[in-house]
PDB file of C-alpha atoms in Angstrom:
ATOM      1  CA  MET N   1      62.758 136.017  89.651  1.00 47.00           C
ATOM      2  CA  LYS N   2      64.095 134.867  86.303  1.00 47.00           C
ATOM      3  CA  VAL N   3      67.680 136.008  87.268  1.00 44.00           C
ATOM      4  CA  PHE N   4      67.403 134.167  90.560  1.00 42.00           C
ATOM      5  CA  THR N   5      66.229 130.962  88.690  1.00 48.00           C
ATOM      6  CA  VAL N   6      69.060 131.163  86.236  1.00 45.00           C
ATOM      7  CA  SER N   7      71.539 131.568  88.977  1.00 52.00           C
ATOM      8  CA  VAL N   8      70.246 128.640  90.891  1.00 48.00           C
ATOM      9  CA  VAL N   9      70.396 126.460  87.763  1.00 48.00           C
ATOM     10  CA  ALA N  10      73.973 127.767  86.898  1.00 50.00           C
ATOM     11  CA  ILE N  11      75.107 126.987  90.518  1.00 48.00           C
ATOM     12  CA  SER N  12      73.496 123.536  90.452  1.00 50.00           C
ATOM     13  CA  LEU N  13      75.225 122.743  87.230  1.00 45.00           C
ATOM     14  CA  PHE N  14      78.643 123.981  88.524  1.00 43.00           C
ATOM     15  CA  LEU N  15      78.256 121.810  91.690  1.00 42.00           C
ATOM     16  CA  SER N  16      77.121 118.958  89.772  1.00 46.00           C
ATOM     17  CA  SER N  17      80.189 119.166  87.440  1.00 43.00           C
ATOM     18  CA  CYS N  18      82.471 119.444  90.452  1.00 44.00           C
ATOM     19  CA  VAL N  19      80.986 116.324  92.076  1.00 43.00           C
ATOM     20  CA  SER N  20      81.284 114.413  88.802  1.00 43.00           C
ATOM     21  CA  TRP N  21      84.908 115.444  88.514  1.00 42.00           C
ATOM     22  CA  VAL N  22      85.754 114.272  92.213  1.00 45.00           C
ATOM     23  CA  PHE N  23      84.077 111.004  91.831  1.00 48.00           C
ATOM     24  CA  ALA N  24      85.002 110.285  88.230  1.00 52.00           C
ATOM     25  CA  LYS N  25      86.604 106.843  87.816  1.00 59.00           C
ATOM     26  CA  SER N  26      90.058 106.634  85.983  1.00 62.00           C
ATOM     27  CA  PRO N  27      91.101 103.784  83.843  1.00 80.00           C
ATOM     28  CA  PHE N  28      93.456 101.652  85.819  1.00 87.00           C
ATOM     29  CA  ASN N  29      96.140 101.826  83.142  1.00 88.00           C
ATOM     30  CA  ASP N  30      96.479 105.551  84.014  1.00 91.00           C
ATOM     31  CA  MET N  31      96.975 104.882  87.780  1.00 95.00           C
ATOM     32  CA  PRO N  32     100.473 105.601  89.115  1.00 95.00           C
ATOM     33  CA  ALA N  33     102.990 102.789  89.451  1.00 96.00           C
ATOM     34  CA  GLY N  34     104.266 101.520  92.748  1.00 97.00           C
ATOM     35  CA  GLU N  35     103.125 100.235  96.051  1.00 98.00           C
ATOM     36  CA  TYR N  36      99.407 100.130  97.040  1.00 98.00           C
ATOM     37  CA  ALA N  37      98.418  99.435 100.619  1.00 98.00           C
ATOM     38  CA  LEU N  38      95.083  97.855 101.649  1.00 98.00           C
ATOM     39  CA  ASP N  39      92.368 100.197 103.134  1.00 97.00           C
ATOM     40  CA  LEU N  40      91.264  97.894 105.988  1.00 96.00           C
ATOM     41  CA  SER N  41      88.093  99.993 106.451  1.00 96.00           C
ATOM     42  CA  HIS N  42      86.934  99.040 103.015  1.00 97.00           C
ATOM     43  CA  ALA N  43      87.989  95.405 102.762  1.00 98.00           C
ATOM     44  CA  SER N  44      86.719  91.997 103.798  1.00 98.00           C
ATOM     45  CA  ILE N  45      87.460  88.309 103.520  1.00 98.00           C
ATOM     46  CA  VAL N  46      84.366  86.009 103.899  1.00 98.00           C
ATOM     47  CA  TRP N  47      84.169  82.325 103.324  1.00 98.00           C
ATOM     48  CA  LYS N  48      81.452  79.741 103.297  1.00 98.00           C
ATOM     49  CA  VAL N  49      81.322  75.948 103.490  1.00 98.00           C
ATOM     50  CA  SER N  50      78.474  73.441 103.128  1.00 98.00           C
ATOM     51  CA  HIS N  51      76.893  72.167 106.365  1.00 97.00           C
ATOM     52  CA  LEU N  52      75.377  68.684 105.892  1.00 98.00           C
ATOM     53  CA  GLY N  53      74.135  69.886 102.421  1.00 97.00           C
ATOM     54  CA  LEU N  54      71.478  71.812 104.252  1.00 98.00           C
ATOM     55  CA  SER N  55      72.975  75.386 104.292  1.00 97.00           C
ATOM     56  CA  ASP N  56      76.201  77.174 103.806  1.00 97.00           C
ATOM     57  CA  TYR N  57      78.116  78.116 106.990  1.00 96.00           C
ATOM     58  CA  VAL N  58      79.427  81.672 106.628  1.00 97.00           C
ATOM     59  CA  ALA N  59      82.357  83.263 108.525  1.00 98.00           C
ATOM     60  CA  ARG N  60      85.008  85.934 107.950  1.00 98.00           C
ATOM     61  CA  PHE N  61      88.404  87.043 109.078  1.00 98.00           C
ATOM     62  CA  ALA N  62      88.765  90.507 110.762  1.00 97.00           C
ATOM     63  CA  ASP N  63      92.591  90.896 110.809  1.00 98.00           C
ATOM     64  CA  PHE N  64      94.326  90.661 107.515  1.00 98.00           C
ATOM     65  CA  ASP N  65      96.669  92.802 105.225  1.00 98.00           C
ATOM     66  CA  ALA N  66      97.620  92.835 101.575  1.00 98.00           C
ATOM     67  CA  SER N  67      99.574  94.951  99.137  1.00 98.00           C
ATOM     68  CA  ILE N  68      99.957  95.351  95.364  1.00 98.00           C
ATOM     69  CA  ASP N  69     103.234  96.353  93.497  1.00 98.00           C
ATOM     70  CA  TYR N  70     101.402  98.011  90.580  1.00 97.00           C
ATOM     71  CA  ASP N  71     102.793  98.162  87.049  1.00 96.00           C
ATOM     72  CA  PRO N  72     100.320 100.010  84.940  1.00 93.00           C
ATOM     73  CA  ASN N  73     102.385  99.622  81.841  1.00 92.00           C
ATOM     74  CA  ASN N  74     102.243  95.837  82.034  1.00 92.00           C
ATOM     75  CA  ILE N  75      99.404  94.919  84.667  1.00 92.00           C
ATOM     76  CA  GLU N  76     100.421  91.253  84.309  1.00 94.00           C
ATOM     77  CA  ASN N  77     103.794  92.054  85.903  1.00 95.00           C
ATOM     78  CA  SER N  78     102.142  93.312  89.097  1.00 97.00           C
ATOM     79  CA  LYS N  79     102.544  91.467  92.386  1.00 98.00           C
ATOM     80  CA  VAL N  80     100.086  90.840  95.196  1.00 98.00           C
ATOM     81  CA  THR N  81     100.789  89.539  98.689  1.00 98.00           C
ATOM     82  CA  ALA N  82      98.349  88.959 101.453  1.00 98.00           C
ATOM     83  CA  SER N  83      98.417  87.567 104.991  1.00 98.00           C
ATOM     84  CA  ILE N  84      95.540  86.566 107.365  1.00 98.00           C
ATOM     85  CA  ASN N  85      95.676  86.152 111.168  1.00 98.00           C
ATOM     86  CA  PRO N  86      93.666  82.980 111.761  1.00 98.00           C
ATOM     87  CA  MET N  87      93.056  83.972 115.305  1.00 98.00           C
ATOM     88  CA  SER N  88      90.703  86.762 113.949  1.00 98.00           C
ATOM     89  CA  ILE N  89      87.972  84.439 112.674  1.00 97.00           C
ATOM     90  CA  GLN N  90      84.506  85.568 113.290  1.00 97.00           C
ATOM     91  CA  THR N  91      81.236  83.510 113.221  1.00 96.00           C
ATOM     92  CA  ALA N  92      77.775  84.281 114.356  1.00 90.00           C
ATOM     93  CA  TYR N  93      77.719  81.307 116.730  1.00 90.00           C
ATOM     94  CA  PRO N  94      75.057  82.058 119.485  1.00 90.00           C
ATOM     95  CA  ASN N  95      75.667  81.697 123.192  1.00 80.00           C
ATOM     96  CA  ALA N  96      79.440  82.763 122.855  1.00 71.00           C
ATOM     97  CA  ALA N  97      79.567  83.177 126.650  1.00 74.00           C
ATOM     98  CA  GLU N  98      79.055  79.433 126.909  1.00 81.00           C
ATOM     99  CA  LYS N  99      80.996  78.265 123.999  1.00 90.00           C
ATOM    100  CA  ASP N 100      83.704  80.403 122.332  1.00 94.00           C
ATOM    101  CA  PHE N 101      83.286  78.833 118.815  1.00 95.00           C
ATOM    102  CA  ASN N 102      85.568  81.499 117.174  1.00 96.00           C
ATOM    103  CA  ASN N 103      88.441  80.429 119.446  1.00 96.00           C
ATOM    104  CA  ILE N 104      87.769  76.749 119.007  1.00 96.00           C
ATOM    105  CA  LEU N 105      87.930  77.146 115.278  1.00 97.00           C
ATOM    106  CA  ALA N 106      91.055  79.273 115.443  1.00 98.00           C
ATOM    107  CA  THR N 107      93.062  77.186 117.834  1.00 98.00           C
ATOM    108  CA  ASP N 108      91.856  73.473 117.480  1.00 97.00           C
ATOM    109  CA  LYS N 109      94.635  71.399 115.890  1.00 97.00           C
ATOM    110  CA  ASP N 110      91.957  69.892 113.427  1.00 97.00           C
ATOM    111  CA  TRP N 111      90.896  73.311 112.290  1.00 98.00           C
ATOM    112  CA  PHE N 112      93.088  76.409 111.916  1.00 98.00           C
ATOM    113  CA  ASN N 113      95.588  75.482 114.550  1.00 98.00           C
ATOM    114  CA  ALA N 114      96.747  79.100 114.989  1.00 98.00           C
ATOM    115  CA  GLY N 115      99.035  78.172 117.879  1.00 96.00           C
ATOM    116  CA  GLU N 116     101.408  76.459 115.563  1.00 97.00           C
ATOM    117  CA  PHE N 117     100.483  78.291 112.321  1.00 98.00           C
ATOM    118  CA  ALA N 118     100.091  81.856 113.174  1.00 97.00           C
ATOM    119  CA  SER N 119      99.462  83.196 109.583  1.00 98.00           C
ATOM    120  CA  ILE N 120      97.876  82.272 106.277  1.00 98.00           C
ATOM    121  CA  GLU N 121      99.898  83.681 103.494  1.00 98.00           C
ATOM    122  CA  PHE N 122      99.319  84.292  99.661  1.00 98.00           C
ATOM    123  CA  THR N 123     101.805  85.373  97.021  1.00 98.00           C
ATOM    124  CA  SER N 124     100.874  86.041  93.484  1.00 98.00           C
ATOM    125  CA  SER N 125     102.915  84.320  90.752  1.00 98.00           C
ATOM    126  CA  ASN N 126     101.014  85.189  87.596  1.00 96.00           C
ATOM    127  CA  ILE N 127      98.244  87.540  86.504  1.00 97.00           C
ATOM    128  CA  GLU N 128      96.539  86.971  83.293  1.00 97.00           C
ATOM    129  CA  MET N 129      94.087  89.680  81.979  1.00 95.00           C
ATOM    130  CA  THR N 130      90.961  88.008  80.604  1.00 95.00           C
ATOM    131  CA  GLY N 131      89.029  91.171  79.730  1.00 93.00           C
ATOM    132  CA  ASP N 132      89.277  94.907  80.209  1.00 90.00           C
ATOM    133  CA  THR N 133      88.270  94.646  83.903  1.00 93.00           C
ATOM    134  CA  THR N 134      88.835  90.914  84.673  1.00 95.00           C
ATOM    135  CA  ALA N 135      91.711  88.602  85.379  1.00 97.00           C
ATOM    136  CA  LEU N 136      92.949  85.334  86.537  1.00 98.00           C
ATOM    137  CA  MET N 137      95.578  85.677  89.351  1.00 98.00           C
ATOM    138  CA  LYS N 138      97.491  82.540  90.262  1.00 98.00           C
ATOM    139  CA  GLY N 139      99.547  82.262  93.282  1.00 98.00           C
ATOM    140  CA  ASP N 140     100.758  80.120  96.226  1.00 98.00           C
ATOM    141  CA  LEU N 141      98.637  79.740  99.377  1.00 98.00           C
ATOM    142  CA  ARG N 142     100.483  78.757 102.544  1.00 98.00           C
ATOM    143  CA  PHE N 143      98.085  77.289 104.977  1.00 98.00           C
ATOM    144  CA  LEU N 144      98.688  74.815 107.978  1.00 98.00           C
ATOM    145  CA  GLY N 145     102.298  74.558 106.894  1.00 97.00           C
ATOM    146  CA  THR N 146     101.409  73.348 103.293  1.00 98.00           C
ATOM    147  CA  THR N 147     101.930  75.521 100.182  1.00 98.00           C
ATOM    148  CA  LEU N 148      99.798  74.930  97.164  1.00 98.00           C
ATOM    149  CA  PRO N 149      98.694  76.892  94.081  1.00 98.00           C
ATOM    150  CA  VAL N 150      95.388  78.593  93.848  1.00 98.00           C
ATOM    151  CA  THR N 151      93.669  80.638  91.190  1.00 98.00           C
ATOM    152  CA  LEU N 152      91.580  83.828  91.980  1.00 98.00           C
ATOM    153  CA  ASP N 153      88.884  85.300  89.626  1.00 98.00           C
ATOM    154  CA  VAL N 154      89.430  88.981  89.905  1.00 98.00           C
ATOM    155  CA  THR N 155      87.299  91.841  88.868  1.00 97.00           C
ATOM    156  CA  PHE N 156      88.536  95.347  88.639  1.00 96.00           C
ATOM    157  CA  ASN N 157      85.760  97.615  90.033  1.00 96.00           C
ATOM    158  CA  GLY N 158      87.379 100.962  89.267  1.00 95.00           C
ATOM    159  CA  ALA N 159      90.013 103.516  90.178  1.00 96.00           C
ATOM    160  CA  MET N 160      90.270 107.142  91.080  1.00 95.00           C
ATOM    161  CA  GLN N 161      93.305 109.285  90.748  1.00 94.00           C
ATOM    162  CA  ARG N 162      92.184 111.121  93.813  1.00 93.00           C
ATOM    163  CA  GLN N 163      89.754 109.320  96.147  1.00 94.00           C
ATOM    164  CA  PRO N 164      87.667 112.062  97.629  1.00 93.00           C
ATOM    165  CA  PHE N 165      87.811 111.129 101.258  1.00 92.00           C
ATOM    166  CA  SER N 166      91.638 110.268 101.419  1.00 93.00           C
ATOM    167  CA  GLY N 167      92.799 112.330  98.567  1.00 94.00           C
ATOM    168  CA  LYS N 168      95.001 109.500  97.364  1.00 96.00           C
ATOM    169  CA  PRO N 169      95.062 107.369  94.096  1.00 96.00           C
ATOM    170  CA  THR N 170      92.856 104.408  94.948  1.00 97.00           C
ATOM    171  CA  MET N 171      91.772 101.079  93.205  1.00 97.00           C
ATOM    172  CA  GLY N 172      89.141  98.629  94.063  1.00 97.00           C
ATOM    173  CA  PHE N 173      88.871  95.000  93.402  1.00 97.00           C
ATOM    174  CA  SER N 174      86.675  91.955  94.032  1.00 98.00           C
ATOM    175  CA  ALA N 175      88.024  88.348  93.952  1.00 98.00           C
ATOM    176  CA  THR N 176      86.627  84.851  94.509  1.00 98.00           C
ATOM    177  CA  THR N 177      88.271  81.432  94.726  1.00 98.00           C
ATOM    178  CA  THR N 178      87.318  77.918  95.912  1.00 98.00           C
ATOM    179  CA  ILE N 179      89.680  75.607  97.723  1.00 98.00           C
ATOM    180  CA  GLU N 180      89.573  72.014  98.894  1.00 98.00           C
ATOM    181  CA  ARG N 181      90.498  72.345 102.510  1.00 98.00           C
ATOM    182  CA  SER N 182      91.623  68.735 102.861  1.00 98.00           C
ATOM    183  CA  LYS N 183      94.470  69.428 100.461  1.00 98.00           C
ATOM    184  CA  TRP N 184      96.044  71.615 103.146  1.00 98.00           C
ATOM    185  CA  GLY N 185      95.339  69.014 105.862  1.00 97.00           C
ATOM    186  CA  MET N 186      92.064  70.219 107.088  1.00 98.00           C
ATOM    187  CA  SER N 187      89.858  67.179 106.617  1.00 98.00           C
ATOM    188  CA  LYS N 188      87.823  67.115 109.872  1.00 97.00           C
ATOM    189  CA  TYR N 189      84.148  66.062 109.208  1.00 97.00           C
ATOM    190  CA  VAL N 190      84.554  65.867 105.432  1.00 98.00           C
ATOM    191  CA  PRO N 191      82.148  65.391 103.677  1.00 97.00           C
ATOM    192  CA  ASN N 192      79.418  66.315 106.284  1.00 98.00           C
ATOM    193  CA  ILE N 193      81.175  69.672 106.490  1.00 98.00           C
ATOM    194  CA  GLY N 194      82.077  70.432 102.904  1.00 98.00           C
ATOM    195  CA  ASP N 195      85.579  70.092 101.497  1.00 98.00           C
ATOM    196  CA  SER N 196      85.019  72.961  99.112  1.00 98.00           C
ATOM    197  CA  VAL N 197      85.387  76.372 100.707  1.00 98.00           C
ATOM    198  CA  GLU N 198      84.402  79.422  98.705  1.00 98.00           C
ATOM    199  CA  VAL N 199      86.322  82.541  99.462  1.00 98.00           C
ATOM    200  CA  MET N 200      85.159  86.035  98.719  1.00 98.00           C
ATOM    201  CA  ILE N 201      87.427  88.980  98.819  1.00 98.00           C
ATOM    202  CA  GLU N 202      86.644  92.789  98.680  1.00 98.00           C
ATOM    203  CA  GLY N 203      89.441  95.501  98.811  1.00 98.00           C
ATOM    204  CA  GLU N 204      90.374  99.067  98.135  1.00 98.00           C
ATOM    205  CA  PHE N 205      94.002  99.862  97.799  1.00 98.00           C
ATOM    206  CA  PHE N 206      95.584 103.306  98.059  1.00 98.00           C
ATOM    207  CA  LYS N 207      98.895 104.527  96.774  1.00 97.00           C
ATOM    208  CA  ALA N 208     101.331 104.183  99.601  1.00 94.00           C
ATOM    209  CA  ASP N 209     103.393 107.394 100.586  1.00 77.00           C
TER     210      ASP N 209
END
């Protein structure tokens, strides 16, 4: 009985050490350099805007992409690019069969005007590390035909040399920014519908083959 108990304990400790090794996070400075692609199954872009000062209206984009040209020796030299398909907007508007609010927002000339501007683009221009796991990322946001600078607050969530499900080096980030939509020409219903739009981004990036 004692031998069996010892064996069970030994096996449990061995399995525990294996799990800890597989899921152990790696410092992002130790991650390999090069191109990282977005894992779309573990990414989101959500935004919210004030509605009459009574609540925040929340929506998201379902079709987007991003990549990182990563330099672990000088992280501030890394480059980030991203693109969003405005036709992929998703709201929780009720009675969609009677009123396709997603399509209205996407195509209306006073809103996202996707018929004329088929993509929202971001390109980073500067990354400033503000802590071991935080940074300010500045870049240019091209939206509705206008390009203006924006700044994102970025948090590095962690990294794995070998993500256990994909087997690839993977990094995870969260980012937020707030833009004034009227600066890009979307001024419909301001101020009843807020001018400030808060954007919340989550993403995992894996080392591209």
